[in-house]
């Protein structure tokens, strides 16, 4: 009832992963589950209050643009619950396009526990960061900094002290980080999206002309960053 099988749910994905692992031994191509994989949250659509229809249009557009440029690598949009409006909009929109569901799919789970709890191996995860690149603040940012431990904060600070909305920063995760050890995450890519929340810095006050441009740039920088790791 949720659309084509290709954009179904976690069960199908994990089943595929298991199948890949089993056939992996005698297959000459690398199995799908070994393919470099970027797990990313929907940037700006919770704390930053960006419109969900506009945001999901941009996700689909940018995914389509980048899938052709990252070889066998995969992109996975993650959210916490099966009731996620973002995930249902993206599934609906993706199923209307010719997007390869082995290379782009949605997944329900905590982005800091995708392998240990969800059985989905993602070597790179994206963070919906704040411009100061500070831990805390709630949402996915608080979860990632907390799960990664102080090593992520140190590694981030080595690269930058702030990040402009619409840009991304690739941070190699030190091997002492619990996220590296337990989840096999090797890189975190911080992304700062456009903010429509008057309680947060740099609020765009519903200027969606600027906001959509910044969100497009944010996904382009994120996927570009992932491509640079994969290459
Ligand atoms: N795993 C997967 N998805 C999650 C998780 C998680 N652990 N936690 C939240 N999401 P948000 P924003 C989803 O608010 O709107 C912070 O305070 C969530 O359901 O994290 O870009 C920062 O410091 C939603 O779909 O990011 C910034 O100041 C998506 O992740 C500000 O919030 C993004 O929600 C950024 O706000």
Coordinates of N, CA and C and ligand atoms in Angstrom, one line a residue:
X1 N 0.8 -1.2 0.0 CA 0.0 0.0 0.0 C 0.9 1.3 0.0
X2 N 2.2 1.1 0.3 CA 3.0 2.3 0.4 C 3.8 2.5 -0.9
X3 N 3.2 2.0 -2.0 CA 3.9 2.2 -3.3 C 4.7 1.0 -3.7
X4 N 5.5 1.1 -4.8 CA 6.2 0.0 -5.3 C 7.1 -0.7 -4.3
X5 N 7.4 -1.9 -4.5 CA 8.3 -2.6 -3.6 C 9.6 -1.9 -3.4
X6 N 10.1 -1.3 -4.5 CA 11.4 -0.7 -4.5 C 11.5 0.4 -3.5
X7 N 10.4 1.0 -3.1 CA 10.5 2.0 -2.1 C 9.7 1.6 -0.9
X8 N 9.9 0.4 -0.5 CA 9.1 -0.2 0.6 C 9.9 0.2 1.9
X9 N 10.1 -0.8 2.8 CA 10.6 -0.4 4.1 C 11.9 -1.1 4.4
X10 N 12.4 -1.0 5.7 CA 13.6 -1.5 6.1 C 13.8 -3.0 5.9
X11 N 12.7 -3.7 6.1 CA 12.8 -5.2 6.0 C 13.4 -5.6 4.7
X12 N 12.9 -5.0 3.7 CA 13.4 -5.4 2.3 C 14.8 -5.0 2.2
X13 N 15.2 -3.9 2.7 CA 16.6 -3.4 2.6 C 17.5 -4.4 3.3
X14 N 17.2 -4.7 4.5 CA 18.0 -5.5 5.4 C 18.1 -7.0 4.8
X15 N 17.0 -7.4 4.3 CA 17.0 -8.7 3.6 C 17.9 -8.7 2.5
X16 N 17.9 -7.6 1.7 CA 18.8 -7.5 0.6 C 20.3 -7.5 1.1
X17 N 20.6 -6.8 2.2 CA 21.9 -6.8 2.7 C 22.4 -8.2 3.0
X18 N 21.5 -9.0 3.7 CA 21.8 -10.3 4.1 C 22.1 -11.2 2.9
X19 N 21.3 -11.0 1.9 CA 21.4 -11.8 0.6 C 22.8 -11.5 0.0
X20 N 23.1 -10.1 0.0 CA 24.3 -9.7 -0.6 C 25.5 -10.3 0.1
X21 N 25.4 -10.4 1.5 CA 26.5 -11.0 2.2 C 26.7 -12.4 1.9
X22 N 25.5 -13.1 1.7 CA 25.6 -14.6 1.4 C 26.2 -14.8 0.0
X23 N 25.8 -14.0 -1.0 CA 26.3 -14.3 -2.3 C 27.7 -13.6 -2.5
X24 N 28.0 -12.7 -1.6 CA 29.3 -12.0 -1.7 C 30.5 -12.8 -2.0
X25 N 30.6 -14.0 -1.4 CA 31.7 -14.8 -1.5 C 32.0 -15.3 -2.9
X26 N 31.0 -15.7 -3.6 CA 31.3 -16.2 -5.0 C 30.8 -15.2 -6.1
X27 N 30.6 -13.9 -5.7 CA 30.3 -13.0 -6.7 C 31.5 -12.2 -7.1
X28 N 31.7 -11.9 -8.4 CA 32.9 -11.2 -8.8 C 32.8 -9.7 -8.5
X29 N 31.6 -9.2 -8.6 CA 31.4 -7.8 -8.2 C 31.3 -7.6 -6.7
X30 N 31.7 -6.5 -6.2 CA 31.5 -6.2 -4.8 C 30.1 -6.3 -4.4
X31 N 29.7 -6.8 -3.3 CA 28.3 -6.9 -2.9 C 27.8 -5.6 -2.6
X32 N 26.5 -5.4 -2.8 CA 25.8 -4.1 -2.6 C 26.1 -3.6 -1.2
X33 N 26.1 -4.5 -0.2 CA 26.2 -4.0 1.2 C 27.6 -3.5 1.5
X34 N 28.6 -3.8 0.6 CA 29.9 -3.3 0.8 C 30.1 -2.0 0.1
X35 N 29.1 -1.6 -0.7 CA 29.2 -0.3 -1.4 C 29.2 0.8 -0.5
X36 N 30.1 1.8 -0.8 CA 30.2 3.0 0.1 C 28.7 3.6 0.2
X37 N 28.4 3.9 1.4 CA 27.0 4.4 1.6 C 26.9 5.7 2.5
X38 N 26.2 6.7 2.0 CA 26.0 7.9 2.8 C 24.6 7.8 3.4
X39 N 24.5 7.9 4.7 CA 23.2 8.0 5.3 C 23.1 9.5 5.7
X40 N 21.9 10.1 5.3 CA 21.7 11.5 5.7 C 20.3 11.8 6.2
X41 N 20.2 12.8 7.1 CA 18.9 13.2 7.6 C 18.4 14.3 6.6
X42 N 17.1 14.5 6.8 CA 16.5 15.6 6.0 C 16.9 16.9 6.6
X43 N 17.8 17.7 5.9 CA 18.4 18.9 6.4 C 17.3 20.0 6.6
X44 N 17.3 20.7 7.7 CA 16.5 21.9 8.0 C 15.0 21.7 8.2
X45 N 14.5 20.4 8.2 CA 13.0 20.3 8.2 C 12.5 20.0 9.6
X46 N 13.3 20.0 10.6 CA 12.7 19.9 12.0 C 13.0 21.2 12.8
X47 N 14.1 21.3 13.5 CA 14.4 22.5 14.2 C 14.4 23.7 13.4
X48 N 14.9 23.6 12.2 CA 14.9 24.8 11.3 C 13.6 25.1 10.5
X49 N 12.6 24.2 10.7 CA 11.2 24.5 10.2 C 11.1 24.8 8.7
X50 N 11.9 24.2 7.9 CA 11.7 24.4 6.5 C 10.5 23.6 5.9
X51 N 9.9 24.1 5.0 CA 8.7 23.5 4.3 C 9.0 22.1 3.8
X52 N 8.2 21.1 4.2 CA 8.5 19.7 3.8 C 8.3 19.4 2.3
X53 N 7.3 20.0 1.7 CA 7.1 19.8 0.2 C 8.3 20.3 -0.5
X54 N 8.7 21.5 -0.2 CA 9.8 22.1 -0.9 C 11.1 21.4 -0.7
X55 N 11.3 21.0 0.6 CA 12.5 20.3 1.0 C 12.6 18.9 0.2
X56 N 11.5 18.2 0.2 CA 11.6 16.9 -0.5 C 11.7 17.0 -2.0
X57 N 11.2 18.0 -2.6 CA 11.4 18.3 -4.0 C 12.9 18.4 -4.3
X58 N 13.6 19.2 -3.4 CA 15.0 19.4 -3.5 C 15.8 18.2 -3.3
X59 N 15.4 17.4 -2.3 CA 16.1 16.1 -2.1 C 16.1 15.2 -3.3
X60 N 14.9 15.1 -3.9 CA 14.8 14.2 -5.1 C 15.7 14.8 -6.3
X61 N 15.6 16.1 -6.5 CA 16.3 16.7 -7.6 C 17.8 16.5 -7.4
X62 N 18.3 16.7 -6.2 CA 19.8 16.6 -6.0 C 20.3 15.1 -6.0
X63 N 19.4 14.2 -5.5 CA 19.8 12.8 -5.5 C 19.9 12.4 -7.0
X64 N 18.9 12.7 -7.8 CA 19.0 12.4 -9.2 C 20.2 12.9 -9.9
X65 N 20.6 14.1 -9.5 CA 21.7 14.8 -10.1 C 23.0 14.0 -9.7
X66 N 23.1 13.6 -8.5 CA 24.4 13.0 -8.0 C 24.5 11.5 -8.2
X67 N 23.4 10.8 -8.3 CA 23.5 9.3 -8.4 C 24.4 8.9 -9.6
X68 N 24.3 9.6 -10.7 CA 25.1 9.2 -11.8 C 26.6 9.5 -11.7
X69 N 27.0 10.2 -10.6 CA 28.4 10.6 -10.4 C 29.1 9.9 -9.3
X70 N 28.4 8.9 -8.7 CA 29.1 8.3 -7.5 C 29.3 6.8 -7.7
X71 N 29.3 6.4 -8.9 CA 29.6 4.9 -9.2 C 28.6 4.0 -8.5
X72 N 29.1 3.0 -7.8 CA 28.2 2.0 -7.1 C 27.8 2.5 -5.7
X73 N 28.2 3.7 -5.3 CA 27.9 4.2 -4.0 C 26.4 4.4 -3.8
X74 N 25.9 4.4 -2.6 CA 24.5 4.6 -2.3 C 24.2 5.8 -1.4
X75 N 23.0 6.3 -1.6 CA 22.5 7.4 -0.7 C 21.3 6.9 0.0
X76 N 21.2 7.2 1.3 CA 20.1 6.7 2.1 C 19.6 7.8 3.0
X77 N 18.3 8.2 2.8 CA 17.7 9.2 3.6 C 17.1 8.5 4.9
X78 N 17.5 9.0 6.0 CA 17.1 8.4 7.3 C 16.2 9.3 8.1
X79 N 15.2 8.7 8.8 CA 14.5 9.4 9.8 C 14.1 8.5 10.9
X80 N 13.7 9.1 12.1 CA 13.5 8.3 13.3 C 12.3 7.4 13.3
X81 N 11.2 7.7 12.6 CA 10.0 6.9 12.8 C 9.3 6.6 11.4
X82 N 8.5 5.5 11.5 CA 7.8 5.2 10.3 C 6.7 6.2 10.0
X83 N 6.4 7.1 10.9 CA 5.4 8.1 10.7 C 6.0 9.4 10.0
X84 N 7.3 9.3 9.7 CA 8.0 10.5 9.2 C 7.3 11.0 7.9
X85 N 6.8 12.2 7.9 CA 6.2 12.8 6.7 C 7.2 13.0 5.6
X86 N 8.4 13.3 6.0 CA 9.5 13.5 5.0 C 9.8 12.2 4.3
X87 N 9.9 11.1 5.0 CA 10.1 9.8 4.3 C 9.0 9.4 3.4
X88 N 7.7 9.6 3.8 CA 6.7 9.2 2.9 C 6.6 10.1 1.7
X89 N 6.9 11.4 1.9 CA 6.9 12.3 0.7 C 8.0 11.9 -0.3
X90 N 9.2 11.6 0.3 CA 10.3 11.2 -0.6 C 10.0 9.9 -1.3
X91 N 9.5 8.9 -0.6 CA 9.2 7.6 -1.2 C 8.2 7.8 -2.4
X92 N 7.2 8.6 -2.1 CA 6.1 8.9 -3.1 C 6.8 9.6 -4.3
X93 N 7.6 10.6 -4.1 CA 8.2 11.3 -5.2 C 9.2 10.5 -6.0
X94 N 10.0 9.7 -5.2 CA 11.0 8.9 -5.9 C 10.4 7.8 -6.7
X95 N 9.3 7.3 -6.3 CA 8.7 6.2 -7.0 C 8.1 6.7 -8.4
X96 N 7.9 8.0 -8.5 CA 7.4 8.6 -9.8 C 8.6 8.9 -10.7
X97 N 9.8 8.7 -10.2 CA 11.0 9.0 -11.1 C 11.7 7.7 -11.4
X98 N 12.6 7.8 -12.3 CA 13.4 6.6 -12.6 C 14.7 6.5 -11.7
X99 N 14.5 6.5 -10.4 CA 15.6 6.4 -9.5 C 15.8 5.0 -9.1
X100 N 17.1 4.5 -9.3 CA 17.5 3.1 -8.9 C 17.4 2.9 -7.4
X101 N 16.4 2.1 -7.0 CA 16.2 1.9 -5.6 C 17.3 1.1 -4.9
X102 N 18.2 0.6 -5.6 CA 19.4 0.0 -4.9 C 20.4 1.1 -4.5
X103 N 20.3 2.2 -5.2 CA 21.3 3.3 -5.0 C 20.7 4.4 -4.2
X104 N 19.4 4.5 -4.1 CA 18.8 5.5 -3.2 C 17.5 4.9 -2.6
X105 N 17.5 4.9 -1.3 CA 16.3 4.5 -0.6 C 16.2 5.2 0.8
X106 N 15.0 5.0 1.4 CA 14.8 5.5 2.7 C 14.9 4.5 3.8
X107 N 15.2 4.9 5.0 CA 15.5 3.9 6.1 C 15.0 4.6 7.4
X108 N 14.3 3.8 8.2 CA 13.8 4.3 9.5 C 14.8 3.8 10.6
X109 N 15.4 4.7 11.3 CA 16.3 4.3 12.4 C 17.0 5.5 12.9
X110 N 17.8 5.3 14.0 CA 18.6 6.3 14.6 C 19.9 6.3 13.7
X111 N 20.3 7.5 13.2 CA 21.5 7.6 12.3 C 22.8 7.2 13.1
X112 N 22.7 7.2 14.4 CA 23.9 6.8 15.1 C 24.0 5.3 15.5
X113 N 22.9 4.6 15.0 CA 22.9 3.1 15.3 C 22.5 2.3 14.1
X114 N 22.8 2.8 12.9 CA 22.3 2.1 11.7 C 22.8 0.7 11.6
X115 N 24.0 0.5 11.9 CA 24.6 -0.9 11.7 C 24.2 -1.8 12.9
X116 N 24.5 -1.3 14.1 CA 24.2 -2.1 15.3 C 22.7 -2.5 15.5
X117 N 21.9 -1.5 15.2 CA 20.4 -1.8 15.4 C 19.7 -2.1 14.1
X118 N 20.1 -1.5 13.0 CA 19.3 -1.6 11.8 C 19.9 -2.6 10.8
X119 N 21.2 -3.0 11.0 CA 21.8 -3.9 10.1 C 22.2 -3.3 8.8
X120 N 22.2 -2.0 8.7 CA 22.6 -1.2 7.5 C 24.0 -0.6 7.7
X121 N 24.9 -1.0 6.9 CA 26.3 -0.5 7.1 C 26.4 0.8 6.2
X122 N 26.7 1.9 6.9 CA 26.9 3.2 6.2 C 28.2 3.8 6.7
X123 N 29.2 3.9 5.8 CA 30.5 4.3 6.2 C 30.6 5.9 6.4
X124 N 29.6 6.6 5.8 CA 29.6 8.0 6.0 C 28.2 8.4 6.5
X125 N 28.1 9.3 7.4 CA 26.8 9.9 7.9 C 26.9 11.4 7.8
X126 N 25.8 12.0 7.5 CA 25.7 13.5 7.4 C 25.0 14.0 8.7
X127 N 25.4 15.2 9.1 CA 24.9 15.8 10.3 C 24.2 17.1 9.9
X128 N 23.0 17.4 10.4 CA 22.3 18.7 10.2 C 22.9 19.6 11.3
X129 N 24.0 20.3 11.0 CA 24.7 21.0 12.0 C 24.2 22.4 12.2
X130 N 24.8 23.1 13.2 CA 24.6 24.5 13.3 C 25.9 25.3 12.9
X131 N 25.8 26.6 12.6 CA 26.9 27.2 11.9 C 28.1 27.3 12.8
X132 N 28.0 27.2 14.1 CA 29.2 27.2 15.0 C 29.8 25.8 15.1
X133 N 29.2 24.8 14.5 CA 29.7 23.4 14.6 C 29.8 22.9 16.0
X134 N 28.9 23.3 16.8 CA 28.9 23.0 18.3 C 28.0 21.7 18.5
X135 N 28.5 20.9 19.5 CA 27.6 19.8 19.9 C 26.3 20.3 20.6
X136 N 25.4 19.4 20.9 CA 24.2 19.8 21.6 C 23.2 20.4 20.7
X137 N 22.2 21.1 21.3 CA 21.2 21.8 20.5 C 20.0 21.0 20.1
X138 N 20.1 19.7 20.4 CA 19.0 18.8 20.1 C 19.1 18.2 18.7
X139 N 18.1 17.5 18.3 CA 18.0 16.9 16.9 C 19.2 16.0 16.6
X140 N 19.4 15.8 15.4 CA 20.4 14.9 14.9 C 21.8 15.3 15.3
X141 N 22.0 16.7 15.4 CA 23.3 17.2 15.8 C 23.7 16.7 17.2
X142 N 22.8 16.8 18.1 CA 23.1 16.4 19.5 C 23.4 14.9 19.5
X143 N 22.6 14.1 18.8 CA 22.7 12.7 18.8 C 24.1 12.3 18.2
X144 N 24.5 12.9 17.1 CA 25.8 12.5 16.5 C 27.0 12.8 17.3
X145 N 27.0 14.1 17.8 CA 28.1 14.5 18.7 C 28.2 13.6 19.9
X146 N 27.0 13.3 20.5 CA 27.0 12.5 21.7 C 27.5 11.1 21.4
X147 N 27.0 10.5 20.4 CA 27.4 9.1 20.0 C 28.9 9.0 19.6
X148 N 29.4 10.0 19.0 CA 30.7 10.0 18.5 C 31.8 10.3 19.5
X149 N 31.3 10.9 20.7 CA 32.3 11.2 21.7 C 33.1 12.4 21.4
X150 N 34.0 12.8 22.3 CA 34.8 14.1 22.1 C 35.7 14.1 20.9
X151 N 36.0 12.9 20.4 CA 36.9 12.8 19.2 C 36.3 13.5 18.0
X152 N 35.0 13.5 17.9 CA 34.4 14.2 16.7 C 34.6 15.7 16.9
X153 N 34.4 16.2 18.1 CA 34.5 17.7 18.3 C 35.9 18.1 18.0
X154 N 36.9 17.4 18.5 CA 38.3 17.7 18.2 C 38.6 17.7 16.7
X155 N 38.2 16.6 16.1 CA 38.5 16.5 14.6 C 37.8 17.6 13.8
X156 N 36.6 17.9 14.3 CA 35.9 19.0 13.6 C 36.6 20.3 13.7
X157 N 37.0 20.7 15.0 CA 37.7 21.9 15.2 C 39.0 22.0 14.5
X158 N 39.6 20.9 14.2 CA 40.9 20.9 13.4 C 40.6 21.5 12.0
X159 N 39.4 21.3 11.5 CA 39.1 21.7 10.1 C 38.5 23.1 10.0
X160 N 37.6 23.4 11.0 CA 36.9 24.7 10.9 C 36.2 25.1 12.2
X161 N 36.0 26.4 12.4 CA 35.3 26.8 13.6 C 33.8 27.2 13.3
X162 N 33.5 27.3 12.0 CA 32.1 27.7 11.7 C 31.9 27.2 10.2
X163 N 30.6 27.2 9.9 CA 30.2 26.8 8.5 C 29.0 27.6 8.1
X164 N 29.1 28.1 6.8 CA 28.0 28.9 6.3 C 26.8 28.1 5.9
X165 N 25.6 28.6 6.0 CA 24.4 27.9 5.5 C 24.6 27.6 4.0
X166 N 24.3 26.3 3.6 CA 24.5 25.9 2.2 C 25.8 25.2 2.0
X167 N 26.6 25.1 3.0 CA 27.9 24.4 2.8 C 28.1 23.2 3.7
X168 N 29.1 22.4 3.3 CA 29.3 21.1 4.1 C 30.8 21.0 4.4
X169 N 31.1 20.2 5.4 CA 32.5 20.0 5.9 C 32.7 18.5 6.1
X170 N 33.6 17.9 5.4 CA 33.9 16.5 5.6 C 34.9 16.3 6.7
X171 N 34.5 15.5 7.7 CA 35.4 15.3 8.9 C 35.7 13.8 9.0
X172 N 37.0 13.4 8.8 CA 37.4 12.0 9.0 C 37.2 11.7 10.5
X173 N 36.6 10.6 10.8 CA 36.3 10.2 12.2 C 37.5 9.4 12.8
X174 N 38.1 9.9 13.9 CA 39.2 9.2 14.5 C 38.7 7.8 14.9
X175 N 39.6 6.8 14.7 CA 39.3 5.4 15.0 C 39.0 5.1 16.4
X176 N 39.2 6.0 17.3 CA 38.9 5.8 18.7 C 37.4 6.1 19.0
X177 N 36.7 6.7 18.1 CA 35.3 7.1 18.3 C 34.4 5.9 18.3
X178 N 33.5 5.8 19.3 CA 32.6 4.7 19.4 C 31.8 4.5 18.1
X179 N 31.5 5.6 17.4 CA 30.8 5.5 16.1 C 31.6 4.8 15.1
X180 N 32.9 5.0 15.1 CA 33.8 4.2 14.2 C 33.9 2.8 14.6
X181 N 34.0 2.5 15.9 CA 34.2 1.2 16.4 C 32.9 0.3 16.2
X182 N 31.8 0.9 16.7 CA 30.6 0.1 16.7 C 29.8 0.2 15.4
X183 N 29.9 1.3 14.8 CA 29.0 1.5 13.6 C 29.8 1.5 12.3
X184 N 31.1 1.4 12.3 CA 32.0 1.4 11.2 C 31.8 2.7 10.3
X185 N 31.5 3.8 11.0 CA 31.5 5.1 10.3 C 32.9 5.7 10.3
X186 N 33.3 6.0 9.0 CA 34.7 6.6 8.9 C 34.7 8.1 8.7
X187 N 33.6 8.7 8.3 CA 33.5 10.1 8.1 C 32.1 10.7 8.5
X188 N 32.2 11.9 9.1 CA 30.9 12.6 9.3 C 31.0 13.8 8.4
X189 N 29.9 14.1 7.7 CA 29.9 15.3 6.9 C 28.9 16.3 7.6
X190 N 29.4 17.4 8.1 CA 28.5 18.4 8.7 C 27.9 19.3 7.6
X191 N 26.6 19.5 7.7 CA 25.9 20.3 6.7 C 25.1 21.4 7.4
X192 N 25.1 22.6 7.0 CA 24.3 23.6 7.6 C 23.2 24.0 6.6
X193 N 22.0 23.9 6.9 CA 20.9 24.2 6.0 C 20.3 25.6 6.3
X194 N 19.4 26.0 5.5 CA 18.7 27.3 5.7 C 17.8 27.2 6.9
X195 N 17.7 28.3 7.7 CA 16.9 28.3 8.9 C 15.6 29.2 8.8
X196 N 14.5 28.6 9.0 CA 13.2 29.4 9.0 C 12.6 29.5 10.4
X197 N 13.4 29.2 11.4 CA 13.0 29.3 12.8 C 13.5 30.6 13.4
X198 N 12.5 31.5 13.8 CA 12.9 32.8 14.3 C 13.7 32.7 15.6
X199 N 13.6 31.6 16.3 CA 14.4 31.4 17.5 C 15.9 31.0 17.3
X200 N 16.2 30.8 16.0 CA 17.6 30.3 15.7 C 18.3 31.4 14.9
X201 N 19.7 31.4 14.9 CA 20.4 32.4 14.2 C 20.1 32.4 12.7
X202 N 20.3 33.5 12.0 CA 20.2 33.6 10.5 C 18.8 33.2 10.0
X203 N 17.8 33.6 10.7 CA 16.4 33.2 10.2 C 16.1 33.9 8.9
X204 N 15.6 33.1 7.9 CA 15.3 33.7 6.6 C 13.9 34.3 6.5
X205 N 13.2 34.3 7.6 CA 11.8 34.9 7.6 C 11.0 34.5 6.4
X206 N 10.9 33.2 6.1 CA 10.0 32.7 5.1 C 10.5 33.1 3.7
X207 N 11.7 33.6 3.5 CA 12.2 33.9 2.2 C 12.6 32.6 1.5
X208 N 11.6 32.0 0.8 CA 11.9 30.6 0.3 C 12.7 30.7 -1.1
X209 N 12.7 31.9 -1.7 CA 13.6 32.0 -2.9 C 15.0 31.8 -2.4
X210 N 15.5 32.5 -1.4 CA 16.8 32.3 -0.8 C 16.9 30.9 -0.2
X211 N 15.9 30.5 0.6 CA 15.9 29.3 1.3 C 16.1 28.1 0.4
X212 N 15.4 28.0 -0.7 CA 15.5 26.8 -1.6 C 16.9 26.8 -2.2
X213 N 17.4 28.0 -2.6 CA 18.8 28.0 -3.1 C 19.8 27.5 -2.1
X214 N 19.7 27.9 -0.9 CA 20.6 27.5 0.2 C 20.5 26.0 0.4
X215 N 19.2 25.5 0.4 CA 19.1 24.0 0.6 C 19.6 23.2 -0.5
X216 N 19.4 23.7 -1.8 CA 20.0 23.0 -2.9 C 21.5 23.0 -2.8
X217 N 22.1 24.1 -2.4 CA 23.6 24.2 -2.3 C 24.0 23.3 -1.2
X218 N 23.2 23.2 -0.1 CA 23.6 22.3 1.0 C 23.7 20.8 0.6
X219 N 22.7 20.4 -0.2 CA 22.7 19.0 -0.6 C 23.8 18.8 -1.7
X220 N 24.1 19.8 -2.5 CA 25.1 19.7 -3.5 C 26.5 19.5 -2.8
X221 N 26.7 20.4 -1.8 CA 28.0 20.3 -1.0 C 28.1 19.0 -0.3
X222 N 27.0 18.5 0.2 CA 27.0 17.2 1.0 C 27.4 16.1 0.0
X223 N 26.7 16.0 -1.1 CA 26.9 14.9 -2.1 C 28.3 15.0 -2.7
X224 N 28.7 16.2 -3.0 CA 30.1 16.5 -3.5 C 31.1 16.0 -2.5
X225 N 30.9 16.3 -1.2 CA 31.8 15.8 -0.1 C 31.9 14.3 -0.1
X226 N 30.7 13.6 -0.2 CA 30.7 12.2 -0.2 C 31.4 11.6 -1.4
X227 N 31.2 12.3 -2.6 CA 31.9 11.8 -3.8 C 33.4 11.9 -3.7
X228 N 33.8 13.0 -3.0 CA 35.3 13.1 -2.8 C 35.9 12.0 -1.9
X229 N 35.1 11.5 -1.0 CA 35.5 10.4 -0.1 C 35.6 9.1 -1.0
X230 N 34.5 8.9 -1.8 CA 34.4 7.6 -2.5 C 35.4 7.5 -3.6
X231 N 35.8 8.6 -4.2 CA 36.8 8.6 -5.3 C 38.2 8.2 -4.9
Ligands
LIG1 N1 18.5 9.8 13.6 C1 18.0 10.0 12.4 N2 17.3 11.1 12.1 C2 17.1 12.0 13.1 C3 17.7 11.9 14.4 C4 18.5 10.7 14.6 N3 19.1 10.4 15.8 N4 17.4 13.0 15.2 C5 16.7 13.8 14.4 N5 16.5 13.2 13.1 P1 17.1 18.5 13.0 P2 17.5 20.9 11.3 C6 15.8 13.8 12.0 O1 16.2 19.3 13.9 O2 16.0 21.0 11.1 C7 20.1 21.4 16.0 O3 19.8 22.0 17.2 C8 14.6 14.7 12.2 O4 13.4 14.0 12.4 O5 18.1 17.7 13.7 O6 18.4 21.0 10.2 C9 21.4 21.9 15.3 O7 22.3 22.3 16.2 C10 14.6 15.5 10.9 O8 13.9 14.8 9.9 O9 17.9 19.5 12.0 C11 20.9 23.1 14.5 O10 20.9 24.3 15.2 C12 16.1 15.7 10.6 O11 16.7 14.7 11.3 C13 19.4 22.7 14.1 O12 19.0 21.7 15.1 C14 16.7 17.0 10.8 O13 16.2 17.6 12.1 C15 19.3 22.1 12.8 O14 17.9 21.9 12.5

